[in-house]
Amino acid sequence: MTKYIVVVGGVMSGVGKGVTTASIGKILQQYGFRVTAIKIDPYINYDAGTLRPTEHGEVWVTDDGGEIDQDLGNYERFFGIDMPKRNNITTGQIYKTVIDRERKGEFLGQTVQFIPHIPDEIKRRIRSAANGHDFVVIEIGGTIGDFENIPYLFAAKSLERELGEKDVIYMLITYLPTPGHIEEMKTKPTQQAIRMLSENGIFPDFIICRAKRPLDNVRKKKIETYVNIPRDHIISEPDIDTIYQIPIDLEADKLGLKILRKFNMQPRKKPAWKRWKQLVEQIRHPKKTLKVAIVGKYVDIGDYSLADSYISINHALIHASASFGASVEINWVNSKEMERKGHDLSSLKKYDGIIIPGGFGSSGVEGKIKTINYARVHSIPFLGLCYGLQLAVVEYARNVCHLQNANTTEVDPKTPYPVIDILPAQRKLMEESRYGGTMRLGAYSAILNPDSRVFKLYKTTGRLKGDQERLRWLRTKKNEAFRLGVLSTPKHAILERHRHRYEVNPEFIPALEKNGLHFSGYHVRHDGTRLMEFIELPRHPFFVATQSHPEFKSRLEDPSPLFYGFVQAMIKK
Ligand code: GLN
């Protein structure tokens, strides 16, 4: 029987509800349970694919091609599992399903109403995602008191009625501010959040108190009397150096055992935190700090949400460097700066490595190409991700193959050498303005050249073995297998996630290869078309790029092979 843990936020957003939810799941997993998590986003967008990353943070891509809120990334990173897109529920999806069913006449003439039809659809989706798990942690986005939350709170209550109180618990993640002018930690906003929650018939079983400092007894007592819950269910979660510390801190407070006790359950196994703790120690006390430049275009919109726009790259760098006992200092470099006439690129010399991340459109592209050229010529470790691969191909075509004005047709549709071009099927979608959910999305298999550096990295990090198992499993799921192109699983195949429309133009591959660019892996589409997935330069300390987004599969205990190789090369340098 699945147990449900409903997590809601109080007081304000941005206090780490997502990572706390991920930590709770991680803890229960350590006790030997099969755990999954659901993120509820109460917006009308169908998914996060069309949301602006500078406002909303990065779009997370799942194996099965979902474009989702970045919190799902935290769940996958903490649980170390691949989650399907159905683990994200938006209000847009709920209403679309209900209205589509109504148009098909499936309600047999009933009046379709907010209650019960909307909560019914919410519950149906929750149960379907929960299926086969011991625990499901459900994070309701936003803050208690938001209008948009109401249907979800209603659905949670209704689920509790159907299943019984013994199978559902509620957690409130709240924030206790310490206003600068009085230097006293305030419980009042939390009390108000508790009251608002109770107006929905919900009384929290646990309250997790985020704050700058640990909660003292006076404040615990205040909250205890206000909500009437045992004091040991009020958990203090002060600010920390790294989010990977959170599960360890919550466990120090015995949160896992307390949750199990609440459900009347016993642990299935003894938690094994050794490796995780070691890595957290490495993050907190690195022996060496590496300087990395991420040269992107979002930089000119203000540095505030930057880290969020590239959050998975950030984490992939943390994972890879932790395994070498190092840390990475990221410098966000504006690619437009690089374009300015007379700009001295030698400022790039101070970096141990350069990343060109994913991106769209023409803004800042020439600056990125110049940066790639600098990294290539000056032997600076370089990692290109998606657009980063495409622009590295453009740079090589122009400066090594002498194809003047070579470009991607995304930037210059009239280029004489369209080395990166859109596939015909994608062009048709664009002409019909069908932007939502239509990119090449999700995991695809790539066959690696066994002589390549990329292959060696996938092999030595153990990913090759893991991906082979996953590929075999996916092959048994016929529909998925067809979509992901895993109908056969050659020995050297791996899986990475994608989100793009353009590809290396096959017409130019011979010329690029003849001039020394190595294509280290490709995907074979079911119609036989080969799509290039990796490039590398053998004589460079590290010049590797991929059409995929390997950052989505990086985990603390299992870093992404390409990031691992990139960090290794920076350390060697
Ligand atoms: N704009 C490029 C494309 O659509 C790259 C996308 C990306 O970097 N995610 O193919």
Coordinates of C-alpha atoms and ligand atoms in Angstrom, one line a residue:
M1 CA 0.0 0.0 0.0
T2 CA 1.5 3.3 -1.1
K3 CA 1.9 6.0 1.6
Y4 CA 1.5 9.7 0.6
I5 CA 3.5 12.6 2.0
V6 CA 2.0 15.9 1.0
V7 CA 4.4 18.8 1.2
V8 CA 3.2 22.4 1.2
G9 CA 5.1 25.7 1.6
G10 CA 4.3 28.5 4.0
V11 CA 5.3 32.1 4.2
M12 CA 7.1 32.5 0.9
S13 CA 8.6 30.8 -2.0
G14 CA 12.3 30.1 -2.7
V15 CA 13.1 28.7 0.7
G16 CA 14.2 25.3 -0.7
K17 CA 10.9 23.3 -0.7
G18 CA 12.1 21.3 -3.7
V19 CA 15.4 20.2 -2.2
T20 CA 13.7 19.5 1.2
T21 CA 11.1 17.3 -0.6
A22 CA 14.0 15.6 -2.5
S23 CA 15.8 15.1 0.8
I24 CA 12.8 13.5 2.5
G25 CA 12.5 11.0 -0.4
K26 CA 16.2 10.3 -0.4
I27 CA 16.0 9.5 3.4
L28 CA 13.1 7.1 3.0
Q29 CA 14.9 5.5 0.0
Q30 CA 17.9 4.9 2.4
Y31 CA 15.6 3.0 4.7
G32 CA 15.0 0.5 1.9
F33 CA 11.8 1.8 0.4
R34 CA 10.8 2.4 -3.2
V35 CA 10.1 6.2 -3.3
T36 CA 8.9 8.5 -6.0
A37 CA 8.0 12.2 -6.0
I38 CA 5.5 14.4 -7.8
K39 CA 5.8 18.1 -8.4
I40 CA 2.6 20.0 -8.8
D41 CA 2.9 23.3 -10.7
P42 CA -0.4 25.3 -10.3
Y43 CA 0.1 27.3 -13.5
I44 CA -2.0 27.1 -16.7
N45 CA 1.0 26.4 -19.0
Y46 CA 0.8 22.8 -20.1
D47 CA 4.4 22.2 -19.3
A48 CA 7.6 24.3 -18.7
G49 CA 8.7 24.1 -22.3
T50 CA 7.5 27.5 -23.3
L51 CA 8.5 29.3 -20.1
R52 CA 11.3 31.8 -20.1
P53 CA 14.3 30.3 -18.3
T54 CA 15.5 33.6 -17.0
E55 CA 12.2 34.0 -15.1
H56 CA 11.4 30.5 -14.2
G57 CA 14.7 28.7 -14.1
E58 CA 15.9 25.9 -16.3
V59 CA 13.6 23.6 -18.2
W60 CA 14.3 20.1 -17.0
V61 CA 14.0 17.3 -19.6
T62 CA 13.0 13.8 -18.6
D63 CA 14.0 10.5 -20.4
D64 CA 10.5 10.3 -21.9
G65 CA 10.7 13.8 -23.3
G66 CA 8.9 15.9 -20.7
E67 CA 9.8 19.6 -20.3
I68 CA 9.4 20.3 -16.7
D69 CA 10.1 22.5 -13.7
Q70 CA 13.6 22.2 -12.4
D71 CA 12.4 20.7 -9.1
L72 CA 12.1 17.4 -10.8
G73 CA 15.8 17.7 -11.5
N74 CA 16.4 17.8 -7.7
Y75 CA 14.3 14.7 -7.2
E76 CA 16.2 12.8 -9.9
R77 CA 19.6 14.0 -8.6
F78 CA 18.8 13.0 -5.0
F79 CA 17.0 9.7 -5.7
G80 CA 19.4 8.7 -8.5
I81 CA 16.5 7.4 -10.6
D82 CA 15.0 8.4 -14.0
M83 CA 11.6 9.8 -13.5
P84 CA 8.8 10.0 -16.1
K85 CA 7.1 13.2 -17.1
R86 CA 3.8 12.1 -15.5
N87 CA 5.5 13.0 -12.2
N88 CA 4.8 16.6 -13.0
I89 CA 1.3 17.9 -12.8
T90 CA 0.2 21.3 -14.0
T91 CA -3.2 23.0 -13.8
G92 CA -3.0 23.3 -17.6
Q93 CA -2.8 19.5 -18.0
I94 CA -5.7 18.9 -15.6
Y95 CA -8.1 21.3 -17.3
K96 CA -7.0 20.2 -20.8
T97 CA -7.8 16.5 -19.9
V98 CA -11.1 17.4 -18.4
I99 CA -12.2 19.6 -21.3
D100 CA -11.0 17.1 -23.9
R101 CA -13.0 14.4 -22.2
E102 CA -16.1 16.6 -22.0
R103 CA -15.8 17.3 -25.8
K104 CA -15.7 13.6 -26.5
G105 CA -18.9 13.2 -24.5
E106 CA -17.3 11.0 -21.9
F107 CA -19.2 12.7 -19.0
L108 CA -22.5 11.4 -20.5
G109 CA -24.4 14.7 -20.2
Q110 CA -23.3 15.5 -16.6
T111 CA -22.5 19.1 -15.7
V112 CA -18.7 19.2 -15.6
Q113 CA -17.8 21.2 -12.5
F114 CA -14.8 22.3 -10.5
I115 CA -15.8 19.9 -7.8
P116 CA -15.6 16.9 -8.3
H117 CA -14.1 16.8 -11.7
I118 CA -10.9 18.8 -11.3
P119 CA -9.8 17.1 -8.0
D120 CA -10.8 13.8 -9.5
E121 CA -8.4 14.3 -12.4
I122 CA -5.7 15.4 -9.9
K123 CA -6.2 12.3 -7.8
R124 CA -6.1 10.1 -10.9
R125 CA -2.8 11.5 -11.9
I126 CA -1.3 11.2 -8.4
R127 CA -2.4 7.6 -8.1
S128 CA -1.0 6.7 -11.5
A129 CA 2.4 8.2 -10.7
A130 CA 2.4 6.6 -7.3
N131 CA 1.7 3.2 -8.6
G132 CA 4.3 0.6 -7.6
H133 CA 6.0 2.7 -4.9
D134 CA 6.1 2.5 -1.1
F135 CA 6.1 6.2 -0.7
V136 CA 5.2 9.2 -2.9
V137 CA 6.2 12.6 -1.8
I138 CA 3.9 15.2 -3.4
E139 CA 5.2 18.8 -3.5
I140 CA 2.5 21.4 -4.1
G141 CA 4.1 24.4 -5.8
G142 CA 3.6 27.9 -4.6
T143 CA 2.8 29.0 -1.1
I144 CA -0.2 28.3 1.1
G145 CA -2.8 31.0 0.6
D146 CA -2.3 31.1 -3.2
F147 CA -5.6 30.8 -5.0
E148 CA -4.1 28.3 -7.5
N149 CA -3.3 25.8 -4.7
I150 CA -6.9 25.3 -3.6
P151 CA -7.8 22.4 -6.0
Y152 CA -4.7 20.5 -5.0
L153 CA -5.3 20.9 -1.3
F154 CA -8.9 19.7 -1.9
A155 CA -7.6 16.7 -3.8
A156 CA -5.2 15.8 -1.0
K157 CA -8.0 15.9 1.5
S158 CA -10.2 13.8 -0.7
L159 CA -7.4 11.3 -1.2
E160 CA -7.0 11.1 2.5
R161 CA -10.7 10.4 2.9
E162 CA -10.5 7.6 0.3
L163 CA -7.4 6.0 1.6
G164 CA -7.8 6.7 5.3
E165 CA -5.7 9.0 7.6
K166 CA -3.1 6.3 8.2
D167 CA -1.8 6.6 4.6
V168 CA -1.5 10.3 4.2
I169 CA 0.6 12.8 6.1
Y170 CA 1.2 16.5 5.6
M171 CA 4.4 18.5 6.0
L172 CA 4.6 22.3 6.1
I173 CA 7.9 23.8 5.0
T174 CA 8.0 27.2 6.3
Y175 CA 10.4 30.1 6.8
L176 CA 11.2 32.0 10.0
P177 CA 12.6 35.4 9.1
T178 CA 15.0 37.3 11.3
P179 CA 14.5 41.0 10.4
G180 CA 17.8 42.9 10.5
H181 CA 16.6 45.7 12.7
I182 CA 15.4 43.5 15.6
E183 CA 17.6 40.5 15.2
E184 CA 14.9 38.2 16.5
M185 CA 13.6 35.1 14.7
K186 CA 9.9 35.6 14.1
T187 CA 7.3 32.8 14.2
K188 CA 4.2 34.9 13.3
P189 CA 4.3 34.3 9.6
T190 CA 4.5 30.6 10.2
Q191 CA 1.5 30.7 12.6
Q192 CA -0.5 32.5 9.9
A193 CA 0.6 29.8 7.3
I194 CA -0.6 27.1 9.7
R195 CA -3.9 28.9 10.1
M196 CA -4.4 29.2 6.4
L197 CA -3.6 25.5 6.0
S198 CA -6.2 24.6 8.6
E199 CA -8.8 26.6 6.7
N200 CA -8.5 23.8 4.1
G201 CA -9.0 21.2 6.8
I202 CA -5.3 20.3 6.8
F203 CA -3.2 20.1 10.0
P204 CA 0.5 19.5 9.5
D205 CA 2.0 16.3 11.0
F206 CA 5.5 17.8 10.6
I207 CA 6.8 21.4 10.3
I208 CA 10.1 22.0 8.7
C209 CA 11.5 25.4 9.7
R210 CA 13.8 27.0 7.3
A211 CA 15.7 29.9 8.7
K212 CA 19.1 31.5 8.7
R213 CA 20.0 29.9 12.1
P214 CA 18.8 26.8 13.9
L215 CA 15.5 27.1 15.8
D216 CA 15.8 27.6 19.5
N217 CA 13.5 26.0 22.1
V218 CA 11.5 29.2 22.7
R219 CA 10.4 29.2 19.1
K220 CA 9.8 25.5 19.0
K221 CA 7.6 25.8 22.0
K222 CA 5.6 28.6 20.4
I223 CA 4.9 26.6 17.3
E224 CA 4.2 23.5 19.3
T225 CA 1.5 25.2 21.3
Y226 CA 0.1 26.8 18.2
V227 CA -0.3 23.7 16.1
N228 CA -0.6 21.1 18.8
I229 CA 1.9 18.7 17.4
P230 CA 4.7 17.0 19.3
R231 CA 7.8 19.1 19.6
D232 CA 10.0 16.5 17.9
H233 CA 7.9 16.9 14.8
I234 CA 9.1 20.5 14.5
I235 CA 12.3 20.2 12.6
S236 CA 14.9 22.9 12.2
E237 CA 16.5 23.3 8.8
P238 CA 19.0 26.2 8.9
D239 CA 21.0 27.6 5.9
I240 CA 23.8 25.3 4.8
D241 CA 26.8 25.4 2.4
T242 CA 25.5 22.8 0.0
I243 CA 22.0 21.4 -0.6
Y244 CA 23.5 17.9 -0.5
Q245 CA 23.9 18.5 3.3
I246 CA 20.2 18.7 3.9
P247 CA 19.3 15.0 4.0
I248 CA 22.2 14.4 6.4
D249 CA 21.0 17.2 8.7
L250 CA 17.4 16.1 8.6
E251 CA 18.6 12.6 9.4
A252 CA 20.6 14.0 12.4
D253 CA 17.1 15.0 13.6
K254 CA 15.9 11.4 12.9
L255 CA 13.3 12.6 10.4
G256 CA 13.2 9.3 8.6
L257 CA 12.4 7.2 11.7
K258 CA 9.8 9.8 12.8
I259 CA 8.0 9.6 9.5
L260 CA 8.1 5.8 9.6
R261 CA 6.8 5.8 13.2
K262 CA 3.9 8.2 12.1
F263 CA 3.0 5.6 9.4
N264 CA 3.5 2.7 11.9
M265 CA 6.2 1.3 9.8
Q266 CA 9.7 -0.3 10.4
P267 CA 12.8 0.4 8.4
R268 CA 13.6 -2.2 5.8
K269 CA 17.3 -1.7 5.9
K270 CA 20.0 0.3 7.6
P271 CA 20.8 3.5 5.8
A272 CA 24.2 3.7 4.0
W273 CA 25.3 7.3 3.9
K274 CA 29.0 6.8 3.8
R275 CA 29.7 7.7 0.2
W276 CA 27.2 10.6 0.2
K277 CA 28.7 12.0 3.3
Q278 CA 32.2 11.7 1.9
L279 CA 31.2 13.7 -1.2
V280 CA 29.5 16.3 0.9
E281 CA 32.7 16.7 2.8
Q282 CA 34.6 17.1 -0.4
I283 CA 32.2 19.8 -1.5
R284 CA 32.5 21.6 1.8
H285 CA 36.3 21.4 2.1
P286 CA 37.7 21.2 -1.4
K287 CA 41.5 20.8 -1.9
K288 CA 41.4 22.9 -5.1
T289 CA 39.2 25.4 -6.8
L290 CA 38.8 25.4 -10.5
K291 CA 37.7 28.5 -12.4
V292 CA 35.2 27.8 -15.2
A293 CA 33.6 30.3 -17.6
I294 CA 30.1 29.6 -18.8
V295 CA 29.8 31.8 -21.8
G296 CA 26.1 32.3 -22.6
K297 CA 23.6 34.9 -23.7
Y298 CA 21.2 35.0 -20.8
V299 CA 23.8 37.0 -18.9
D300 CA 22.6 40.3 -20.2
I301 CA 19.2 40.0 -18.6
G302 CA 20.6 40.6 -15.1
D303 CA 22.6 38.1 -13.0
Y304 CA 19.9 37.4 -10.6
S305 CA 18.3 34.2 -11.9
L306 CA 21.3 33.1 -13.9
A307 CA 22.4 30.3 -11.7
D308 CA 18.9 29.0 -12.0
S309 CA 18.9 29.1 -15.8
Y310 CA 21.8 26.7 -15.9
I311 CA 21.2 24.9 -12.6
S312 CA 21.9 21.4 -13.9
I313 CA 25.2 22.4 -15.4
N314 CA 26.1 23.9 -12.1
H315 CA 25.2 20.6 -10.3
A316 CA 27.0 18.5 -12.9
L317 CA 30.1 20.5 -12.2
I318 CA 29.7 20.1 -8.5
H319 CA 29.2 16.3 -8.9
A320 CA 32.2 15.9 -11.1
S321 CA 34.5 18.1 -9.1
A322 CA 33.5 16.5 -5.8
S323 CA 34.8 13.1 -7.0
F324 CA 38.2 14.8 -7.5
G325 CA 38.1 16.6 -4.1
A326 CA 37.8 19.9 -6.0
S327 CA 35.3 22.7 -6.3
V328 CA 34.3 24.8 -9.2
E329 CA 33.9 28.6 -9.2
I330 CA 31.6 29.5 -12.0
N331 CA 32.0 32.8 -13.9
W332 CA 29.1 33.8 -16.0
V333 CA 30.5 35.5 -19.1
N334 CA 28.4 37.5 -21.4
S335 CA 29.0 36.2 -25.0
K336 CA 27.9 39.6 -26.3
E337 CA 30.9 41.2 -24.6
M338 CA 33.1 38.9 -26.7
E339 CA 31.6 40.3 -29.9
R340 CA 32.5 43.9 -29.2
K341 CA 35.1 45.2 -31.6
G342 CA 38.6 45.2 -30.3
H343 CA 37.6 43.0 -27.3
D344 CA 40.6 41.2 -25.9
L345 CA 39.8 37.6 -25.6
S346 CA 42.9 36.9 -23.7
S347 CA 40.8 37.5 -20.6
L348 CA 39.7 33.9 -21.1
K349 CA 43.2 32.8 -20.3
K350 CA 42.5 32.9 -16.6
Y351 CA 40.0 30.1 -16.7
D352 CA 40.8 26.5 -16.2
G353 CA 38.0 25.5 -18.6
I354 CA 35.2 27.0 -20.7
I355 CA 31.6 25.7 -21.3
I356 CA 29.3 26.8 -24.0
P357 CA 25.8 25.8 -22.8
G358 CA 22.6 25.3 -24.7
G359 CA 20.9 28.2 -26.2
F360 CA 18.5 29.5 -28.8
G361 CA 18.5 32.3 -31.5
S362 CA 21.2 34.6 -32.8
S363 CA 22.0 36.8 -29.9
G364 CA 25.6 36.6 -28.7
V365 CA 26.4 33.7 -31.1
E366 CA 29.4 35.3 -32.8
G367 CA 30.9 35.9 -29.3
K368 CA 30.4 32.2 -28.5
I369 CA 32.1 31.2 -31.8
K370 CA 35.1 33.4 -31.0
T371 CA 35.3 31.9 -27.5
I372 CA 35.3 28.4 -28.9
N373 CA 38.0 29.4 -31.3
Y374 CA 40.1 30.8 -28.4
A375 CA 39.6 27.6 -26.4
R376 CA 40.6 25.4 -29.3
V377 CA 43.6 27.4 -30.4
H378 CA 44.9 28.0 -26.8
S379 CA 44.3 24.5 -25.6
I380 CA 41.9 25.4 -22.8
P381 CA 39.6 22.5 -21.8
F382 CA 36.3 23.0 -23.6
L383 CA 32.9 21.4 -23.2
G384 CA 30.1 22.2 -25.6
L385 CA 26.5 21.4 -24.7
C386 CA 23.9 21.2 -27.5
Y387 CA 24.2 24.7 -29.0
G388 CA 27.8 24.4 -27.8
L389 CA 28.4 21.5 -30.2
Q390 CA 26.6 23.2 -33.1
L391 CA 28.7 26.4 -32.7
A392 CA 31.9 24.4 -32.3
V393 CA 31.1 22.7 -35.7
V394 CA 30.5 26.2 -37.2
E395 CA 33.8 27.4 -35.8
Y396 CA 35.7 24.4 -37.2
A397 CA 34.0 24.7 -40.6
R398 CA 34.9 28.4 -40.9
N399 CA 38.5 28.4 -39.5
V400 CA 39.8 25.0 -40.2
C401 CA 37.8 23.8 -43.3
H402 CA 37.8 27.4 -44.7
L403 CA 34.1 27.4 -45.4
Q404 CA 33.7 31.1 -45.2
N405 CA 30.5 32.3 -43.5
A406 CA 29.5 28.8 -42.6
N407 CA 26.7 28.9 -40.0
T408 CA 23.7 27.3 -38.5
T409 CA 20.5 28.1 -40.4
E410 CA 19.0 29.1 -37.0
V411 CA 21.1 32.2 -37.2
D412 CA 21.7 32.7 -41.0
P413 CA 19.1 30.9 -43.2
K414 CA 21.0 32.0 -46.3
T415 CA 24.5 30.9 -45.3
P416 CA 26.5 29.3 -48.2
Y417 CA 27.5 26.5 -45.9
P418 CA 24.6 25.4 -43.6
V419 CA 26.8 23.1 -41.5
I420 CA 24.0 23.0 -38.9
D421 CA 20.5 22.7 -40.3
I422 CA 16.9 22.0 -39.3
L423 CA 15.5 18.6 -40.3
P424 CA 12.6 18.7 -42.7
A425 CA 10.1 17.4 -40.1
Q426 CA 11.1 20.1 -37.7
R427 CA 10.9 22.8 -40.4
K428 CA 7.3 21.8 -41.0
L429 CA 6.4 22.2 -37.3
M430 CA 8.0 25.7 -37.3
E431 CA 6.0 26.7 -40.4
E432 CA 2.9 25.7 -38.6
S433 CA 3.9 27.6 -35.4
R434 CA 3.7 24.4 -33.4
Y435 CA 6.3 25.3 -30.7
G436 CA 5.1 23.5 -27.6
G437 CA 6.6 20.1 -26.9
T438 CA 7.8 19.5 -30.5
M439 CA 11.6 19.7 -30.2
R440 CA 13.7 16.5 -30.4
L441 CA 13.1 15.8 -26.7
G442 CA 14.1 13.2 -24.2
A443 CA 16.6 10.4 -24.1
Y444 CA 18.1 9.0 -27.3
S445 CA 20.7 6.3 -27.7
A446 CA 24.0 7.1 -29.2
I447 CA 26.5 4.6 -30.6
L448 CA 30.0 5.5 -29.6
N449 CA 33.2 5.0 -31.5
P450 CA 35.2 2.6 -29.2
D451 CA 38.4 4.4 -30.0
S452 CA 37.1 7.8 -28.9
R453 CA 37.8 9.7 -25.7
V454 CA 34.1 10.0 -25.2
F455 CA 33.7 6.2 -25.2
K456 CA 36.6 5.9 -22.6
L457 CA 34.8 8.3 -20.3
Y458 CA 31.5 6.5 -20.5
K459 CA 33.3 3.3 -19.8
T460 CA 35.6 4.3 -16.9
T461 CA 32.8 6.1 -15.1
G462 CA 30.6 3.0 -15.2
R463 CA 27.9 4.8 -17.2
L464 CA 28.3 2.5 -20.2
K465 CA 27.3 -0.5 -18.1
G466 CA 24.4 1.4 -16.5
D467 CA 23.1 2.6 -19.8
Q468 CA 23.3 -0.8 -21.4
E469 CA 21.0 -2.1 -18.6
R470 CA 18.6 0.7 -19.1
L471 CA 18.6 0.2 -22.9
R472 CA 17.8 -3.4 -22.4
W473 CA 14.9 -2.5 -20.1
L474 CA 13.6 0.2 -22.5
R475 CA 13.6 -2.3 -25.3
T476 CA 10.9 -4.3 -23.5
K477 CA 8.7 -1.1 -23.5
K478 CA 7.9 -1.2 -27.2
N479 CA 6.4 2.4 -27.6
E480 CA 9.2 4.0 -25.6
A481 CA 11.9 2.0 -27.4
F482 CA 10.6 3.1 -30.8
R483 CA 10.5 6.8 -29.8
L484 CA 14.0 6.7 -28.3
G485 CA 15.5 4.7 -31.1
V486 CA 16.6 1.8 -28.9
L487 CA 15.3 -1.0 -31.0
S488 CA 18.7 -2.6 -31.0
T489 CA 21.3 -2.1 -28.3
P490 CA 24.8 -2.3 -29.7
K491 CA 27.6 -2.8 -27.2
H492 CA 28.8 0.7 -27.4
A493 CA 25.4 2.5 -27.0
I494 CA 24.6 5.0 -24.3
L495 CA 21.7 7.3 -23.5
E496 CA 21.5 11.0 -23.1
R497 CA 18.7 13.5 -23.1
H498 CA 18.0 16.1 -25.8
R499 CA 16.2 19.4 -26.4
H500 CA 16.8 20.9 -29.8
R501 CA 15.6 21.3 -33.4
Y502 CA 18.8 21.6 -35.4
E503 CA 21.4 19.0 -36.3
V504 CA 24.8 18.6 -37.9
N505 CA 24.2 18.6 -41.6
P506 CA 25.3 15.2 -42.9
E507 CA 26.4 16.8 -46.2
F508 CA 29.4 18.4 -44.5
I509 CA 30.5 15.5 -42.3
P510 CA 33.1 14.2 -44.8
A511 CA 34.8 17.6 -45.1
L512 CA 34.8 18.2 -41.4
E513 CA 36.2 14.7 -40.7
K514 CA 38.9 15.1 -43.5
N515 CA 40.0 18.2 -41.7
G516 CA 40.5 16.4 -38.3
L517 CA 37.2 16.8 -36.5
H518 CA 36.2 13.5 -34.9
F519 CA 32.6 12.5 -34.6
S520 CA 32.7 10.2 -31.6
G521 CA 29.1 9.0 -31.6
Y522 CA 25.8 9.1 -33.5
H523 CA 22.2 8.2 -33.2
V524 CA 20.5 6.1 -35.8
R525 CA 16.9 7.1 -36.4
H526 CA 14.4 4.5 -37.3
D527 CA 14.5 5.7 -41.0
G528 CA 18.2 5.0 -41.0
T529 CA 19.3 8.7 -40.8
R530 CA 22.4 9.2 -38.6
L531 CA 22.4 12.2 -36.3
M532 CA 25.7 13.3 -34.9
E533 CA 25.8 13.2 -31.1
F534 CA 29.5 13.9 -30.1
I535 CA 32.6 15.6 -31.4
E536 CA 36.1 15.7 -30.1
L537 CA 39.6 16.8 -31.1
P538 CA 42.1 14.1 -30.3
R539 CA 45.2 16.3 -29.9
H540 CA 43.6 18.9 -27.7
P541 CA 43.8 18.6 -23.8
F542 CA 40.0 18.4 -23.8
F543 CA 37.8 19.6 -26.6
V544 CA 34.5 17.7 -26.5
A545 CA 31.0 18.7 -27.3
T546 CA 27.7 16.9 -27.5
Q547 CA 24.3 17.5 -29.1
S548 CA 22.7 16.2 -25.9
H549 CA 22.3 17.7 -22.4
P550 CA 24.4 15.3 -20.3
E551 CA 23.9 17.6 -17.3
F552 CA 20.4 16.1 -16.8
K553 CA 21.8 12.6 -16.0
S554 CA 24.5 13.7 -13.6
R555 CA 24.2 12.6 -10.0
L556 CA 26.3 13.3 -6.9
E557 CA 27.3 9.6 -6.6
D558 CA 27.4 9.1 -10.4
P559 CA 28.8 12.1 -12.2
S560 CA 28.2 12.7 -15.9
P561 CA 31.1 11.2 -17.9
L562 CA 31.7 14.3 -20.0
F563 CA 31.8 16.6 -17.0
Y564 CA 34.1 14.1 -15.2
G565 CA 36.5 14.2 -18.2
F566 CA 36.3 18.0 -18.4
V567 CA 37.1 18.4 -14.6
Q568 CA 39.9 15.8 -14.9
A569 CA 41.4 17.8 -17.8
M570 CA 41.2 21.0 -15.9
I571 CA 43.0 19.4 -12.9
K572 CA 45.7 18.0 -15.2
K573 CA 46.2 21.4 -16.7
Ligands
GLN1 N1 19.1 26.2 -30.7 C1 19.6 24.9 -31.0 C2 18.6 24.0 -31.5 O1 17.4 24.2 -31.4 C3 20.2 24.3 -29.7 C4 19.2 24.1 -28.6 C5 19.9 23.9 -27.3 O2 21.0 24.2 -27.1 N2 19.2 23.2 -26.4 O3 18.9 23.0 -32.1

